[in-house]
Amino acid sequence: MITPQLIKPKSIAVVGASDNLGKPGGKVLYNIKNGNFDGELYAVNPKHERIQGVPTFKSISDLPQTDLAILAIPAKLSLPAVKGLLEEKGTKAVIVLSAGFSEMGPMGRKMEQEMSRLAERHQATLIGPNCIGVMNPYHQSVFISPVPEMEWGGAALVSSSGATSVFILESALSKGLAFSSIFSVGNGGHTCVDDVLEYLNDTYEHGRSPQSILIYIESIRKPQLLLRSARELVAKGCRIAAVKSGISDAGGRAAASHTGAMLNSDMAVDALFRKAGIIRCNSRSELTAMGALFQHPRLKGKRIAIITHAGGPGVMLTDLLSTGGMEVPRLSDELMQGLREELFEGASTANPIDILATGTAEQLERCITFCEGLDTIDGMVVIFGSPGLFSNIDVYRVIREQQNICRKPVYTILPSILNAKEEMDQFVQAGGVLFDDEYLLGNALLSESRYVAPVTEMEGVRLKNAEKISELLKGRKGLVDIRTGFELLDLMEVKRPMHLMTSSETEAMDAARKIGFPLVMKVVGPLHKSDVGGVVLDVTTPDAVRTHFSRLIGIKDATGVELCQMERGLELFVGVKKEPCFGHLITCGLGGIFVEILNDIQYALAPVGMSEALQMIRSLKSYKLLQGARGKEGISEEVLADVICKVSGLLTLVPEIEEMDLNPLIGHGRHLSAVDVVIRMGGAQ
Amino acid sequence: MITPQLIKPKSIAVVGASDNLGKPGGKVLYNIKNGNFDGELYAVNPKHERIQGVPTFKSISDLPQTDLAILAIPAKLSLPAVKGLLEEKGTKAVIVLSAGFSEMGPMGRKMEQEMSRLAERHQATLIGPNCIGVMNPYHQSVFISPVPEMEWGGAALVSSSGATSVFILESALSKGLAFSSIFSVGNGGHTCVDDVLEYLNDTYEHGRSPQSILIYIESIRKPQLLLRSARELVAKGCRIAAVKSGISDAGGRAAASHTGAMLNSDMAVDALFRKAGIIRCNSRSELTAMGALFQHPRLKGKRIAIITHAGGPGVMLTDLLSTGGMEVPRLSDELMQGLREELFEGASTANPIDILATGTAEQLERCITFCEGLDTIDGMVVIFGSPGLFSNIDVYRVIREQQNICRKPVYTILPSILNAKEEMDQFVQAGGVLFDDEYLLGNALLSESRYVAPVTEMEGVRLKNAEKISELLKGRKGLVDIRTGFELLDLMEVKRPMHLMTSSETEAMDAARKIGFPLVMKVVGPLHKSDVGGVVLDVTTPDAVRTHFSRLIGIKDATGVELCQMERGLELFVGVKKEPCFGHLITCGLGGIFVEILNDIQYALAPVGMSEALQMIRSLKSYKLLQGARGKEGISEEVLADVICKVSGLLTLVPEIEEMDLNPLIGHGRHLSAVDVVIRMGGAQ
């Protein structure tokens, strides 16, 4: 919960204030005092009368009522301070800058938890500990520099690491990004990144709230809250990008299903971000590049005109965009004739439009105006550096003017970080947002062009036999036996081949007669049947049934032999794995080498509806095979999507399912049959 | 050819010199005058007596003998100027800065060619036109800024685009890169990038020549020269990185073979760079990051210790390196105990080693010294920014000191481009090389870690039946008939299945008896047999032979039906495509979906010897299948490599081959048989 006192306090007290600007308690007081805050500002320090000219109190108990308190005192003094503030001073927001809490061990964790409990009890917000603070248009309660002017309409930055948010800020400001608020939540024991997102969503006002949000997050505490808040913000028009770090420890754990072994918690993050409409970035530079993109009008297509005064960067950007799936469409001579006459001889208007090293500000302006009017162009990139002969002031002024006039985005690459440094600084001061490298912009454009808006449906299908299914799986723990599995498939109306279990040669011969040839024989018992040679395909004679039975029943852990109708066609799979807190991940793909050698899988967080299921299927590398390639019949994507939706429906009904494999699903055309099913319920067997 | 007069001229004349530093003719004179050049400097300008204090002549004919001339005059005046200099003034090197030549059309191209011819005739070097010039420790003949101090041992930068080399320079200098020479070759009509590489190789001196070379190249004029020069430089210890731009127009052309359709000229560039030992980059920032890496000692393994005062960037870098195949190995508590005691409470020594926000220069020094001594660590990354509370001068000084002491590379990420700007500038002035973003360094490290040193063997195998093979293919043009193809395979000692051609049902029945069942029937005539349903596998009875024959012979363009022994096992292919100037690209991969759906191919420039062939095979995504996966027998990689080497040997023998497909090659274990062969020779049929 974020209280109004954190956002717009009437009074702020800095506890542990100092005259030394090299200390957090000195710097934070300085920043507040010299920032936008216009309420009552107090300092607390037992040794001074007045600090930085601010009324100073010997202790917290001496303070008048205080809305927001900032603690810059050692960890062990923080807990009593928080207690005093909340209980005696009516404080509703506390920012604890100090480190030395849960990151230091059990002692610190205890103190941190106690502070959280106090905040909870008093319905106050606790930010930190171990953070740099909060800034917004009302106050700059941070102990760091730089302290940029906070602008309504600028981006919000929410970070779980203090130092990282400083570095992000430095990278962002040098690109000209504007911010409206910065929340550094530190350890986030009480207020985590997810809570801030909820707040931004709950208080969202069109035209005033941030139109873009940049997130650095180390651990997602409340995935479902993040999901809901981000989805709603995105639906309101907000653009969100995030770095989730700490992926390399996303190791595999023991799993009972193939799916369980394939999916890890980092994939759950991926799936969550996709479903929420958050663009995932891998680094500070990617995040701030995405932020810079967000401060332009939204690109409404994939067709880019590049206007440059230097060939090289234009060609490199064209390479990157074209190979990444965007377009730098050739502009015909006829179309461009009018423009051509206004440029110097030798200029190229084919796109990239190269106005030559000697190109002028006026020519650039004409090019931008011209492209703004072209139906075949969705956005422009201007590249303009300097070999150091003359100033670029006029050129950069024209770019700013045109950015304000054009409906299409005009992205700016200014590569001359030394030769045109002053002009670039002025461009930024005039409100411009720039990239100094074409690669960074190009990759950001590609990321946004690949972005798929989250589907609005949040519900999976409702299963027809819901009650019977619940009854069937009720109270089960651990692995579910294959008979129950097949019964479940029948109730879910997922097709499966005719099959019979046998435990003697005679039974096997009888079963073969009933099913008919060709058939499949599988050992029952061992988990990974293929690995122990426990599956025989295409058994075509009674003699073969006899021979294989005697071999299969001899395999370690064998309890019987199953005979099935032989399905023919493509092998697919659909699987489920439950990720703690995140919920169920549903995965699908082609079986065999595709999953085992090429790891060609797609996954999404449940619930998954028809359109999301189709998105998954169409994103498979092997999608062409599903469509029918190389003269072979494919499989209807709707039929596969239907199975995914039914599995999603099952998970809504029976959330206790921990893992599930429908593997293989075999079929062709609109026929798709689950040949095997593995289900593991929560709890030990 | 590059003459000594370009490198170390005794006299330089600037033709078109000016007092206006906003003009190339003014700036280039200024740069030479204020640079290291200590020979005779002249200006040529009809209107002035003395320009920038330099003796000025009215015309070229008035000049004394001049080693190097720089032309900053309009294009149409350049040709007579070059003529005058070469014929009358004994000039052996000319740099033409002016644009307006081949890039402007036929007229300009003619002038450019004429200048080249003149240079050729007089054994002089012509650099440009349309370039920024040349700088090295002897002279700074460029019209741009910045003009960095050229240092022996710094990198060489060779660029075919003037503006791009300025932007590369700006990016590089801000990272602290040192340069020893910069060659901007412009249109490169006479001296292209490849020629400069040849020069750098021919004049290579250990300890004095550049240890690293950065290249920006738009078109590779002399691929074989580039290949040879780069390979030799790399063998001498040089590290080379290059951007080759202009890949997006690498379109497919009409091709007679699958291989021909799959490979394009950009792949030839890839293959060339790999064979040459050049690391390919995609952007300026990647190129300069690689250059920054090159100015550190070579990393001798994949194990990195990260020493940081801020968690976030360390975690992001760990994510990147670990998922990319490098290691940030956990350092055990026992091992690190000694170090732990010297750090503040709460610091982590597990790796990343986090010395906390309050960590000191002394602690950092201890950490670096400690890691330098660890057997389990190959290199270090130090991350140190600033929240703006105090100066980082001491910390950055310690890093520089340690970099000079340590045998292992100590890479430096300094993220505080605003808060620690001054300290970063000082770090660079003290000779430091820095990265401001962990992602850029991480990706550069990964690129170098994936780098495979070029194999030293440059020869393919010699084929046994060389004479007979030459005879067989001599004078052939266009597509080679299948009989000849099979004869060739026999001569090359590449296995193939028994096959018989038939043109009547009776012949087909006879053939089936001779070959035995199962067999394969294929239509002869149509090019893409599978697409027209012209291949039947697994024919097992005489009746089936009869039925299929009558259908196959009825297919459009059918001239007969071929019956083959049915091969079983994995389907592979080996193919060849000739790229103009580059030579032959040899490709291999698994057939079927792997090549058609997943585009899983590897390729190399011929000649390919055994170790390079094995590298290709091991780089396939489907390599695991070759090794034998999922309970199925694989195919000996040596046997496949042997086929590749034989094909390479064939190309040495018969370079007129334009395209070739051995597709499919089917087999298992050490048996591998070419089921079909398509060869297209140069020239029309």
Coordinates of C-alpha atoms in Angstrom, one line a residue, chain B residues 211-650:
Chain B
Q211 CA 48.3 -5.6 -32.1
S212 CA 44.7 -5.0 -33.0
I213 CA 42.9 -3.8 -36.1
L214 CA 39.3 -2.5 -36.4
I215 CA 37.7 -2.5 -39.8
Y216 CA 34.6 -0.9 -41.2
I217 CA 34.1 -2.1 -44.8
E218 CA 31.2 -1.7 -47.2
S219 CA 32.3 -3.9 -50.0
I220 CA 35.1 -6.5 -50.1
R221 CA 36.9 -5.9 -53.3
K222 CA 39.7 -8.4 -53.0
P223 CA 38.4 -11.2 -50.7
Q224 CA 41.3 -13.5 -51.3
L225 CA 43.8 -10.8 -50.4
L226 CA 41.8 -9.9 -47.3
L227 CA 41.7 -13.5 -46.3
R228 CA 45.5 -14.1 -46.7
S229 CA 46.5 -10.9 -45.0
A230 CA 44.2 -11.3 -42.1
R231 CA 45.1 -14.9 -41.6
E232 CA 48.8 -14.1 -41.5
L233 CA 48.2 -11.1 -39.2
V234 CA 46.2 -13.3 -36.8
A235 CA 48.9 -15.9 -36.9
K236 CA 51.4 -13.2 -35.9
G237 CA 49.2 -12.4 -32.8
C238 CA 47.1 -9.6 -34.1
R239 CA 43.4 -9.4 -33.1
I240 CA 41.0 -8.2 -35.8
A241 CA 37.3 -7.1 -35.6
A242 CA 35.3 -5.8 -38.5
V243 CA 31.9 -4.5 -39.5
K244 CA 30.8 -5.5 -43.0
S245 CA 27.7 -3.4 -43.7
G246 CA 25.3 -3.7 -46.5
I247 CA 24.0 -7.2 -45.7
S248 CA 20.3 -6.6 -46.2
D249 CA 20.6 -6.5 -50.0
A250 CA 22.2 -9.9 -50.0
G251 CA 19.2 -11.4 -51.8
G252 CA 18.8 -14.8 -53.3
R253 CA 19.3 -15.3 -57.0
A254 CA 18.0 -18.0 -59.3
A255 CA 19.8 -21.2 -58.5
A256 CA 19.8 -24.7 -59.8
S257 CA 20.6 -26.5 -56.6
H258 CA 19.2 -26.4 -53.1
T259 CA 22.6 -25.1 -51.9
G260 CA 22.5 -22.4 -54.5
A261 CA 19.2 -21.2 -53.1
M262 CA 20.3 -21.3 -49.5
L263 CA 23.6 -19.5 -49.6
N264 CA 24.0 -15.8 -50.2
S265 CA 26.9 -13.4 -50.5
D266 CA 26.6 -12.3 -46.9
M267 CA 27.3 -15.9 -45.8
A268 CA 30.4 -15.7 -48.0
V269 CA 31.5 -12.7 -45.9
D270 CA 30.8 -14.7 -42.7
A271 CA 32.8 -17.6 -44.0
L272 CA 35.6 -15.4 -45.1
F273 CA 35.8 -13.7 -41.7
R274 CA 35.7 -17.0 -39.9
K275 CA 38.5 -18.4 -42.1
A276 CA 40.5 -15.3 -41.7
G277 CA 40.1 -15.1 -37.9
I278 CA 38.2 -11.8 -38.0
I279 CA 35.5 -11.3 -35.4
R280 CA 32.5 -9.9 -37.1
C281 CA 30.6 -7.1 -35.4
N282 CA 27.3 -5.5 -36.3
S283 CA 27.7 -2.0 -35.2
R284 CA 30.0 0.8 -34.2
S285 CA 29.4 0.2 -30.6
E286 CA 30.2 -3.5 -30.9
L287 CA 33.3 -2.8 -32.9
T288 CA 34.7 -0.3 -30.4
A289 CA 33.8 -2.6 -27.5
M290 CA 35.8 -5.3 -29.2
G291 CA 38.6 -2.8 -29.7
A292 CA 38.5 -2.0 -26.0
L293 CA 38.7 -5.7 -25.2
F294 CA 41.7 -6.1 -27.5
Q295 CA 43.6 -3.5 -25.5
H296 CA 43.5 -5.9 -22.5
P297 CA 45.7 -9.0 -22.2
R298 CA 44.1 -12.0 -24.0
L299 CA 41.6 -13.9 -21.8
K300 CA 42.9 -17.4 -21.4
G301 CA 39.7 -19.2 -20.3
K302 CA 36.0 -18.6 -19.7
R303 CA 36.0 -18.1 -15.9
I304 CA 35.3 -14.5 -14.8
A305 CA 35.3 -13.0 -11.4
I306 CA 33.1 -9.9 -11.0
I307 CA 34.1 -7.4 -8.4
T308 CA 31.5 -4.8 -7.8
H309 CA 30.3 -2.2 -5.3
A310 CA 26.7 -2.5 -6.6
G311 CA 24.6 -5.7 -6.9
G312 CA 22.5 -5.0 -10.0
P313 CA 25.1 -4.6 -12.8
G314 CA 27.0 -7.6 -11.4
V315 CA 23.9 -9.8 -11.5
M316 CA 23.0 -8.6 -15.0
L317 CA 26.5 -9.4 -16.2
T318 CA 26.5 -12.8 -14.6
D319 CA 23.1 -13.5 -16.3
L320 CA 24.6 -12.5 -19.7
L321 CA 27.9 -14.4 -19.3
S322 CA 26.4 -17.6 -17.9
T323 CA 23.6 -17.9 -20.4
G324 CA 26.1 -17.2 -23.2
G325 CA 28.5 -20.0 -22.3
M326 CA 31.0 -18.3 -20.0
E327 CA 31.3 -18.9 -16.3
V328 CA 31.1 -16.8 -13.2
P329 CA 32.1 -19.6 -10.9
R330 CA 31.0 -19.6 -7.4
L331 CA 33.9 -19.1 -5.1
S332 CA 33.8 -21.3 -2.0
D333 CA 33.6 -19.9 1.5
E334 CA 36.8 -21.7 2.5
L335 CA 38.7 -20.3 -0.4
M336 CA 37.5 -16.8 0.2
Q337 CA 37.8 -16.7 3.9
G338 CA 40.9 -14.6 4.0
L339 CA 39.4 -12.0 1.7
R340 CA 36.2 -11.9 3.6
E341 CA 37.9 -10.7 6.7
E342 CA 39.1 -7.6 4.9
L343 CA 35.7 -6.5 3.6
F344 CA 32.8 -4.9 5.4
E345 CA 30.2 -7.0 7.1
G346 CA 27.6 -8.1 4.6
A347 CA 30.0 -8.1 1.7
S348 CA 29.7 -11.1 -0.5
T349 CA 32.7 -13.1 -1.8
A350 CA 30.7 -15.8 -3.6
N351 CA 31.2 -14.1 -7.0
P352 CA 30.1 -11.6 -7.9
I353 CA 32.3 -10.3 -5.2
D354 CA 30.2 -7.4 -3.8
I355 CA 32.2 -5.1 -1.6
L356 CA 29.1 -3.0 -0.9
A357 CA 28.4 0.7 -1.7
T358 CA 30.8 1.7 1.0
G359 CA 33.6 -0.5 -0.3
T360 CA 37.0 1.3 -0.4
A361 CA 39.8 1.5 -2.9
E362 CA 42.0 -0.6 -0.6
Q363 CA 39.3 -3.4 -0.5
L364 CA 39.0 -3.3 -4.2
E365 CA 42.8 -3.6 -4.5
R366 CA 42.7 -6.7 -2.2
C367 CA 40.0 -8.3 -4.2
I368 CA 41.8 -7.8 -7.5
T369 CA 45.1 -9.2 -6.1
F370 CA 43.2 -12.1 -4.6
C371 CA 41.6 -13.0 -7.9
E372 CA 44.8 -12.6 -9.8
G373 CA 46.1 -15.4 -7.5
L374 CA 43.2 -17.8 -8.0
D375 CA 43.7 -20.8 -10.3
T376 CA 39.9 -20.9 -10.9
I377 CA 39.7 -17.4 -12.4
D378 CA 40.9 -16.3 -15.8
G379 CA 39.9 -12.7 -15.8
M380 CA 38.2 -10.0 -13.7
V381 CA 35.5 -7.4 -14.3
V382 CA 35.5 -4.4 -11.9
I383 CA 32.2 -2.5 -11.7
F384 CA 32.4 0.8 -9.9
G385 CA 30.1 3.8 -10.2
S386 CA 29.0 6.5 -7.9
P387 CA 25.8 7.7 -6.3
G388 CA 27.4 11.2 -6.2
L389 CA 28.4 11.3 -2.6
F390 CA 32.2 11.2 -3.0
S391 CA 34.9 11.0 -5.6
N392 CA 36.1 7.8 -7.2
I393 CA 39.6 9.0 -8.0
D394 CA 41.3 6.6 -5.6
V395 CA 39.3 3.7 -6.8
Y396 CA 40.0 4.3 -10.5
R397 CA 43.7 4.9 -9.7
V398 CA 43.8 1.5 -8.0
I399 CA 42.2 -0.1 -11.1
R400 CA 44.8 1.4 -13.4
E401 CA 47.7 0.2 -11.1
Q402 CA 46.3 -3.3 -10.9
Q403 CA 45.8 -3.4 -14.6
N404 CA 49.4 -2.7 -15.1
I405 CA 50.4 -5.3 -12.5
C406 CA 48.1 -8.2 -13.2
R407 CA 48.8 -10.9 -15.8
K408 CA 45.1 -11.5 -16.1
P409 CA 42.8 -9.0 -17.9
V410 CA 41.0 -6.6 -15.5
Y411 CA 38.1 -5.2 -17.5
T412 CA 36.4 -2.0 -16.1
I413 CA 32.8 -1.0 -16.1
L414 CA 32.3 2.6 -15.0
P415 CA 28.6 3.2 -15.2
S416 CA 28.5 6.7 -13.7
I417 CA 28.8 8.7 -16.8
L418 CA 27.4 11.8 -15.1
N419 CA 28.3 11.4 -11.4
A420 CA 31.9 10.3 -12.0
K421 CA 32.5 11.9 -15.4
E422 CA 35.6 13.8 -14.3
E423 CA 37.1 10.7 -12.7
M424 CA 36.3 8.7 -15.8
D425 CA 38.0 11.3 -18.0
Q426 CA 41.1 11.1 -15.7
F427 CA 41.0 7.3 -15.9
V428 CA 41.1 7.5 -19.7
Q429 CA 43.8 10.1 -19.6
A430 CA 45.9 7.7 -17.5
G431 CA 45.6 5.2 -20.3
G432 CA 42.6 3.3 -19.0
V433 CA 40.1 1.6 -21.3
L434 CA 36.5 1.5 -19.9
F435 CA 33.0 0.3 -20.7
D436 CA 30.1 2.3 -19.4
D437 CA 27.7 -0.6 -19.8
E438 CA 28.0 -4.2 -18.6
Y439 CA 26.0 -5.5 -21.6
L440 CA 28.5 -4.1 -24.2
L441 CA 31.5 -5.7 -22.3
G442 CA 29.6 -8.9 -21.7
N443 CA 28.7 -9.3 -25.4
A444 CA 32.2 -8.5 -26.5
L445 CA 33.6 -11.1 -24.0
L446 CA 31.1 -13.7 -25.4
S447 CA 32.1 -12.9 -29.0
E448 CA 35.7 -13.5 -28.2
S449 CA 34.9 -16.6 -26.2
R450 CA 33.1 -18.1 -29.1
Y451 CA 36.0 -17.2 -31.4
V452 CA 37.6 -20.2 -33.0
A453 CA 41.1 -19.6 -34.2
P454 CA 41.3 -20.3 -37.9
V455 CA 42.7 -23.7 -38.7
T456 CA 46.2 -23.5 -40.1
E457 CA 45.7 -26.0 -42.9
M458 CA 44.6 -24.2 -46.1
E459 CA 44.6 -27.2 -48.3
G460 CA 41.7 -29.6 -49.0
V461 CA 42.6 -33.2 -49.7
R462 CA 44.0 -34.2 -53.1
L463 CA 41.8 -36.6 -54.9
K464 CA 43.2 -39.9 -56.1
N465 CA 41.6 -40.0 -59.5
A466 CA 42.4 -36.3 -60.3
E467 CA 43.2 -36.8 -63.9
K468 CA 40.2 -38.9 -64.7
I469 CA 38.0 -36.4 -62.9
S470 CA 39.4 -33.4 -64.8
E471 CA 38.8 -35.4 -68.0
L472 CA 35.3 -36.3 -67.0
L473 CA 34.2 -32.7 -66.4
K474 CA 36.4 -31.0 -68.9
G475 CA 34.6 -28.4 -71.1
R476 CA 31.2 -29.1 -69.6
K477 CA 28.8 -26.3 -69.2
G478 CA 25.5 -26.0 -67.3
L479 CA 23.9 -28.9 -65.6
V480 CA 25.8 -32.2 -65.6
D481 CA 23.7 -35.3 -66.3
I482 CA 23.1 -37.7 -63.6
R483 CA 25.1 -40.5 -65.1
T484 CA 28.2 -38.3 -65.2
G485 CA 27.4 -37.3 -61.7
F486 CA 27.4 -40.8 -60.5
E487 CA 30.6 -41.6 -62.4
L488 CA 32.2 -38.6 -60.6
L489 CA 31.1 -39.9 -57.3
D490 CA 32.7 -43.2 -58.0
L491 CA 36.0 -41.5 -59.0
M492 CA 35.8 -39.4 -55.9
E493 CA 35.3 -42.6 -53.9
V494 CA 32.0 -41.3 -52.4
K495 CA 29.7 -44.2 -51.9
R496 CA 26.3 -44.3 -53.6
P497 CA 23.5 -46.8 -53.7
M498 CA 23.1 -49.3 -56.6
H499 CA 20.8 -47.6 -59.1
L500 CA 19.4 -48.4 -62.6
M501 CA 17.7 -46.1 -65.1
T502 CA 14.6 -47.4 -66.8
S503 CA 12.3 -46.1 -69.4
S504 CA 9.8 -48.9 -69.7
E505 CA 7.8 -51.0 -67.3
T506 CA 9.8 -54.1 -68.3
E507 CA 13.1 -52.4 -67.7
A508 CA 11.8 -51.3 -64.3
M509 CA 10.8 -54.9 -63.3
D510 CA 14.2 -56.2 -64.4
A511 CA 15.9 -53.5 -62.5
A512 CA 13.9 -54.2 -59.3
R513 CA 15.0 -57.9 -59.5
K514 CA 18.6 -56.9 -59.8
I515 CA 18.6 -54.4 -57.0
G516 CA 16.3 -56.2 -54.6
F517 CA 13.7 -54.8 -52.2
P518 CA 13.2 -52.4 -50.6
L519 CA 14.0 -49.8 -53.2
V520 CA 13.3 -46.2 -54.1
M521 CA 11.8 -45.1 -57.4
K522 CA 12.5 -41.6 -58.7
V523 CA 11.3 -39.7 -61.7
V524 CA 14.1 -38.5 -63.9
G525 CA 13.8 -35.1 -65.6
P526 CA 12.0 -32.6 -63.2
L527 CA 14.5 -30.7 -61.0
H528 CA 12.7 -30.7 -57.6
K529 CA 11.5 -34.2 -57.7
S530 CA 9.8 -34.2 -54.2
D531 CA 7.7 -31.2 -55.1
V532 CA 6.0 -33.0 -57.9
G533 CA 5.5 -36.2 -56.0
G534 CA 8.3 -37.8 -58.0
V535 CA 10.0 -39.9 -55.3
V536 CA 8.6 -43.1 -53.8
L537 CA 10.4 -44.6 -50.9
D538 CA 10.2 -48.1 -49.5
V539 CA 8.8 -49.9 -52.5
T540 CA 8.6 -53.5 -51.4
T541 CA 6.8 -55.6 -54.1
P542 CA 6.9 -56.1 -57.9
D543 CA 3.3 -54.9 -58.1
A544 CA 4.2 -51.7 -56.4
V545 CA 7.0 -51.2 -58.9
R546 CA 4.6 -51.5 -61.8
T547 CA 2.0 -49.1 -60.3
H548 CA 4.5 -46.4 -59.4
F549 CA 6.3 -46.7 -62.7
S550 CA 3.2 -45.8 -64.7
R551 CA 2.4 -42.9 -62.5
L552 CA 6.0 -41.5 -62.4
I553 CA 6.5 -41.7 -66.1
G554 CA 3.4 -39.6 -66.5
I555 CA 4.8 -36.6 -64.6
K556 CA 5.5 -33.5 -66.6
D557 CA 9.1 -33.4 -68.0
A558 CA 9.7 -37.0 -67.0
T559 CA 12.3 -38.7 -69.2
G560 CA 12.6 -42.0 -67.3
V561 CA 12.4 -43.6 -63.9
E562 CA 15.4 -44.4 -61.7
L563 CA 15.3 -47.4 -59.3
C564 CA 17.8 -47.4 -56.4
Q565 CA 18.7 -49.5 -53.5
M566 CA 16.9 -48.0 -50.5
E567 CA 19.3 -46.4 -48.0
R568 CA 18.2 -46.2 -44.4
G569 CA 19.3 -43.8 -41.7
L570 CA 19.8 -40.1 -41.3
E571 CA 19.6 -37.8 -44.3
L572 CA 22.4 -35.4 -44.7
F573 CA 23.6 -33.1 -47.5
V574 CA 26.7 -31.5 -48.7
G575 CA 26.5 -28.6 -51.2
V576 CA 28.6 -26.1 -53.0
K577 CA 28.0 -22.6 -54.3
K578 CA 30.5 -20.3 -56.1
E579 CA 30.4 -16.7 -54.9
P580 CA 32.0 -14.2 -57.4
C581 CA 35.5 -13.3 -56.2
F582 CA 35.1 -15.1 -52.9
G583 CA 35.4 -18.6 -54.4
H584 CA 33.4 -21.7 -53.4
L585 CA 31.2 -21.9 -50.3
I586 CA 30.8 -25.5 -49.1
T587 CA 27.8 -26.2 -46.9
C588 CA 26.5 -29.2 -45.0
G589 CA 23.7 -30.2 -42.7
L590 CA 20.9 -32.6 -42.0
G591 CA 18.3 -32.9 -44.7
G592 CA 14.6 -32.6 -44.6
I593 CA 13.1 -30.4 -42.0
F594 CA 16.4 -29.3 -40.6
V595 CA 17.4 -27.5 -43.7
E596 CA 14.0 -26.6 -45.0
I597 CA 12.2 -25.5 -41.9
L598 CA 15.0 -24.7 -39.5
N599 CA 17.7 -23.6 -41.9
D600 CA 20.2 -25.5 -39.9
I601 CA 23.2 -25.3 -42.1
Q602 CA 26.9 -24.6 -41.7
Y603 CA 29.2 -23.3 -44.4
A604 CA 32.8 -22.5 -45.0
L605 CA 35.0 -21.1 -47.8
A606 CA 36.9 -23.8 -49.8
P607 CA 39.4 -25.2 -49.4
V608 CA 38.2 -27.1 -46.4
G609 CA 40.4 -29.6 -44.6
M610 CA 39.5 -32.2 -42.1
S611 CA 39.6 -30.0 -39.0
E612 CA 37.5 -27.2 -40.5
A613 CA 35.0 -29.8 -41.8
L614 CA 34.7 -31.2 -38.3
Q615 CA 34.2 -27.7 -37.0
M616 CA 31.3 -27.2 -39.4
I617 CA 29.7 -30.5 -38.5
R618 CA 30.0 -29.8 -34.7
S619 CA 28.4 -26.4 -35.1
L620 CA 25.2 -27.8 -36.5
K621 CA 22.2 -27.4 -34.2
S622 CA 21.3 -31.0 -35.2
Y623 CA 24.8 -32.3 -34.3
K624 CA 23.4 -34.4 -31.5
L625 CA 21.4 -36.4 -34.0
L626 CA 24.7 -37.1 -35.9
Q627 CA 26.2 -38.3 -32.7
G628 CA 23.2 -40.6 -32.3
A629 CA 20.3 -39.4 -30.1
R630 CA 17.0 -40.8 -29.0
G631 CA 18.2 -44.4 -29.2
K632 CA 19.0 -44.1 -32.9
E633 CA 22.4 -44.7 -34.5
G634 CA 24.1 -41.5 -35.7
I635 CA 26.6 -41.1 -38.5
S636 CA 30.4 -40.9 -38.0
E637 CA 31.4 -37.3 -38.2
E638 CA 34.7 -38.3 -39.7
V639 CA 32.9 -40.0 -42.6
L640 CA 30.8 -36.9 -43.3
A641 CA 33.9 -34.7 -42.9
D642 CA 35.7 -36.9 -45.4
V643 CA 33.0 -36.3 -48.0
I644 CA 33.3 -32.6 -47.4
C645 CA 37.0 -32.7 -47.9
K646 CA 36.6 -34.7 -51.1
V647 CA 34.2 -32.1 -52.4
S648 CA 36.7 -29.4 -51.5
G649 CA 39.4 -31.4 -53.3
L650 CA 37.1 -31.6 -56.4

